[in-house]
Amino acid sequence: MTAVSRVAIVGSGVAGTAAAILLAEGGVDVDVVEIKPDLTALGSGITLQGNALRVFDRLGVWDEVREAGYTFDVVGLRTPGPDAKVIAEVPDAPTGGPEYPATAGMYRPDLARILADRATELGARIHYGTTVASFTQDADGVDVTLSDGTTGRYDLLIGADGLHSAIRAQLGIETEPQRTGMGIWRAFVPRPKDVTHTDLYYGGPIYIAGYCPTSEEMMYAYLVEPAQDRHLLTPEQGVEVMKELSRAYGGPWNEIRESLGADSRVNYTWFTTHIVPDAWNRGRVVLIGEAAHSCPPTIAQGAAQAAEDALVLSQLLLGRDAVDQALWDEFHARRLPRATEVVEASVQLGRWQIDHVQDADVPGMMRRIATLVSRPA
Ligand SMILES: Cc1cc2nc3c(=O)[nH]c(=O)nc-3n(C[C@H](O)[C@H](O)[C@H](O)COP(=O)(O)OP(=O)(O)OC[C@H]3O[C@@H](n4cnc5c(N)ncnc54)[C@H](O)[C@@H]3O)c2cc1C
């Protein structure tokens, strides 16, 4: 007997769909509610580290992810300036183990589709355009009312509803994402043929210029600047800002700049950080993924940590016979220290740049986090 037989999940991002897949596979009846009307409008690209790929294999989607994405094992470091000199090509740590590439770039909507299809195939129901209107819980279950008026009783409610989690607020948890001081421009553009892995350009007028291939044809490119209010700019103005900011960067950025246009899905976001301290559950309602923690993508661990939350939670729910304090103690022991360390390191890396710290031990920090996340969650 498993600890749960009926679970509601709020949010169909990486955390929500990963939990839906694992629980449905384990025989649990799963409802996922997703506030968006469908799977579209999910941004451009995402960089997935090996430890995320290892979880995707466990979800049964690794072959599809590999097929749809673009994998590589090094990261290039370049200087600003017209020639964009390559100063190093550093092997990326294979944090998923030797059977996976160190990194995969992916088009986000492809990843979302693969995960949602797998969850549905295993019997989970995804209700688009729906949210949780309210819920109440007692010692044995959670009564949930959805925005379409339907009601249901579940053994557990999982809040996987991202950065601005409504479930987190409804639980009375006051932790909120804080800005780290950096903002990122991103665009989805054709891949120049000589771009075969991520390159990071440090120095110059902004903090970072970079890109990550997501398929043979496409990639996403990004520019990290001091956070500012860019939200009123039109997409056309966003393209112009990206062109202007990127002029200090040559090499493949010359071609990227030329290809930036109306169809580049340019978007701007602030980096944030938060972690819910002590406990991510209140009774039978638990937060996972960005509802519980966020970090700037300086080490690209957001999706990996979200997937790991789902994996550990599902293992415990399927491997134990009660939702009790022992289950939550083990969940928090396995997730809180690891996620906290990743969040703190991701913030520290950005902080060193903001503070112009010259002698920061970036390689040491990267090695420490790679060693940590290489161990299965
Ligand atoms: C600029 C930027 C770049 C990033 N780059 C990377 C990267 O390269 N690699 C990486 O690993 N991570 C990256 N991340 C982080 C990564 O995107 C997140 O960590 C990851 O997507 C979190 O997954 P999640 O499922 O917890 O949340 P989300 O992906 O945000 O999913 C939450 C889902 O819940 C839905 N939802 C929200 N509210 C409700 C509601 N009230 N009711 C129902 N549904 C709701 C949303 O529509 C969404 O589908 C980046 C983040 C940012 C901001």
Short mmCIF file of C-alpha atoms and ligand atoms in Angstrom, two decimals, residues 10-15 33-36 46-47 108 130-131 160-162 166 184 186 220 269 289-290 297 300-304 306, ligand 1:
data_model
loop_
_atom_site.label_atom_id
_atom_site.label_comp_id
_atom_site.label_asym_id
_atom_site.label_seq_id
_atom_site.Cartn_x
_atom_site.Cartn_y
_atom_site.Cartn_z
CA VAL A 10 -1.14 22.55 -9.24
CA GLY A 11 1.05 23.53 -12.20
CA SER A 12 2.27 21.62 -15.22
CA GLY A 13 5.88 22.84 -15.32
CA VAL A 14 8.84 20.51 -14.85
CA ALA A 15 8.06 19.93 -11.17
CA VAL A 33 -4.49 21.75 -12.88
CA GLU A 34 -2.74 24.28 -15.09
CA ILE A 35 -3.85 27.90 -15.21
CA LYS A 36 -2.64 28.44 -18.78
CA ILE A 46 16.48 26.02 -21.35
CA THR A 47 19.86 24.59 -20.36
CA ARG A 108 11.12 24.87 -23.68
CA THR A 130 -8.04 25.72 -14.51
CA THR A 131 -6.76 26.56 -11.06
CA ALA A 160 4.07 23.07 -8.21
CA ASP A 161 2.77 26.42 -9.38
CA GLY A 162 6.07 28.20 -9.81
CA ALA A 166 -0.73 30.90 -5.17
CA ILE A 184 18.28 38.86 -18.52
CA ARG A 186 16.63 36.21 -24.05
CA TYR A 220 18.68 30.81 -27.52
CA THR A 269 13.16 38.75 -16.77
CA GLY A 289 10.02 23.35 -7.61
CA GLU A 290 10.02 27.11 -7.92
CA PRO A 297 20.26 30.48 -13.75
CA ALA A 300 21.34 26.32 -14.69
CA GLN A 301 20.02 24.15 -11.86
CA GLY A 302 16.41 25.39 -11.60
CA ALA A 303 14.75 22.68 -13.65
CA ALA A 304 17.08 20.01 -12.26
CA ALA A 306 12.50 21.04 -9.56
C1 LIG B 1 15.52 33.86 -16.97
C2 LIG B 1 15.51 32.47 -16.48
C3 LIG B 1 16.27 31.52 -17.10
C4 LIG B 1 16.29 30.22 -16.62
N1 LIG B 1 17.09 29.32 -17.24
C5 LIG B 1 17.16 28.09 -16.74
C6 LIG B 1 18.01 27.16 -17.33
O1 LIG B 1 18.67 27.43 -18.33
N2 LIG B 1 18.08 25.92 -16.78
C7 LIG B 1 17.33 25.57 -15.69
O2 LIG B 1 17.42 24.43 -15.22
N3 LIG B 1 16.50 26.43 -15.12
C8 LIG B 1 16.40 27.68 -15.62
N4 LIG B 1 15.56 28.55 -15.06
C9 LIG B 1 14.72 28.11 -13.95
C10 LIG B 1 13.65 27.17 -14.43
O3 LIG B 1 12.91 27.76 -15.48
C11 LIG B 1 12.74 26.84 -13.28
O4 LIG B 1 13.50 26.48 -12.16
C12 LIG B 1 11.81 25.70 -13.59
O5 LIG B 1 11.08 25.99 -14.73
C13 LIG B 1 10.89 25.52 -12.41
O6 LIG B 1 9.90 24.59 -12.75
P1 LIG B 1 8.56 24.57 -11.93
O7 LIG B 1 7.78 23.45 -12.51
O8 LIG B 1 8.81 24.60 -10.50
O9 LIG B 1 7.85 25.96 -12.28
P2 LIG B 1 7.29 26.51 -13.64
O10 LIG B 1 8.05 26.01 -14.79
O11 LIG B 1 7.16 27.98 -13.47
O12 LIG B 1 5.84 25.87 -13.75
C14 LIG B 1 4.77 26.33 -12.95
C15 LIG B 1 3.49 26.03 -13.68
O13 LIG B 1 2.40 26.37 -12.83
C16 LIG B 1 1.43 27.09 -13.56
N5 LIG B 1 0.73 27.92 -12.59
C17 LIG B 1 1.13 29.05 -12.00
N6 LIG B 1 0.19 29.50 -11.15
C18 LIG B 1 -0.83 28.63 -11.22
C19 LIG B 1 -2.07 28.54 -10.57
N7 LIG B 1 -2.46 29.45 -9.66
N8 LIG B 1 -2.90 27.52 -10.87
C20 LIG B 1 -2.53 26.58 -11.79
N9 LIG B 1 -1.35 26.60 -12.43
C21 LIG B 1 -0.50 27.61 -12.14
C22 LIG B 1 2.25 27.90 -14.55
O14 LIG B 1 1.47 28.31 -15.65
C23 LIG B 1 3.31 26.89 -14.94
O15 LIG B 1 2.92 26.08 -16.00
C24 LIG B 1 15.50 29.85 -15.51
C25 LIG B 1 14.70 30.80 -14.89
C26 LIG B 1 14.71 32.10 -15.36
C27 LIG B 1 13.85 33.13 -14.68
#
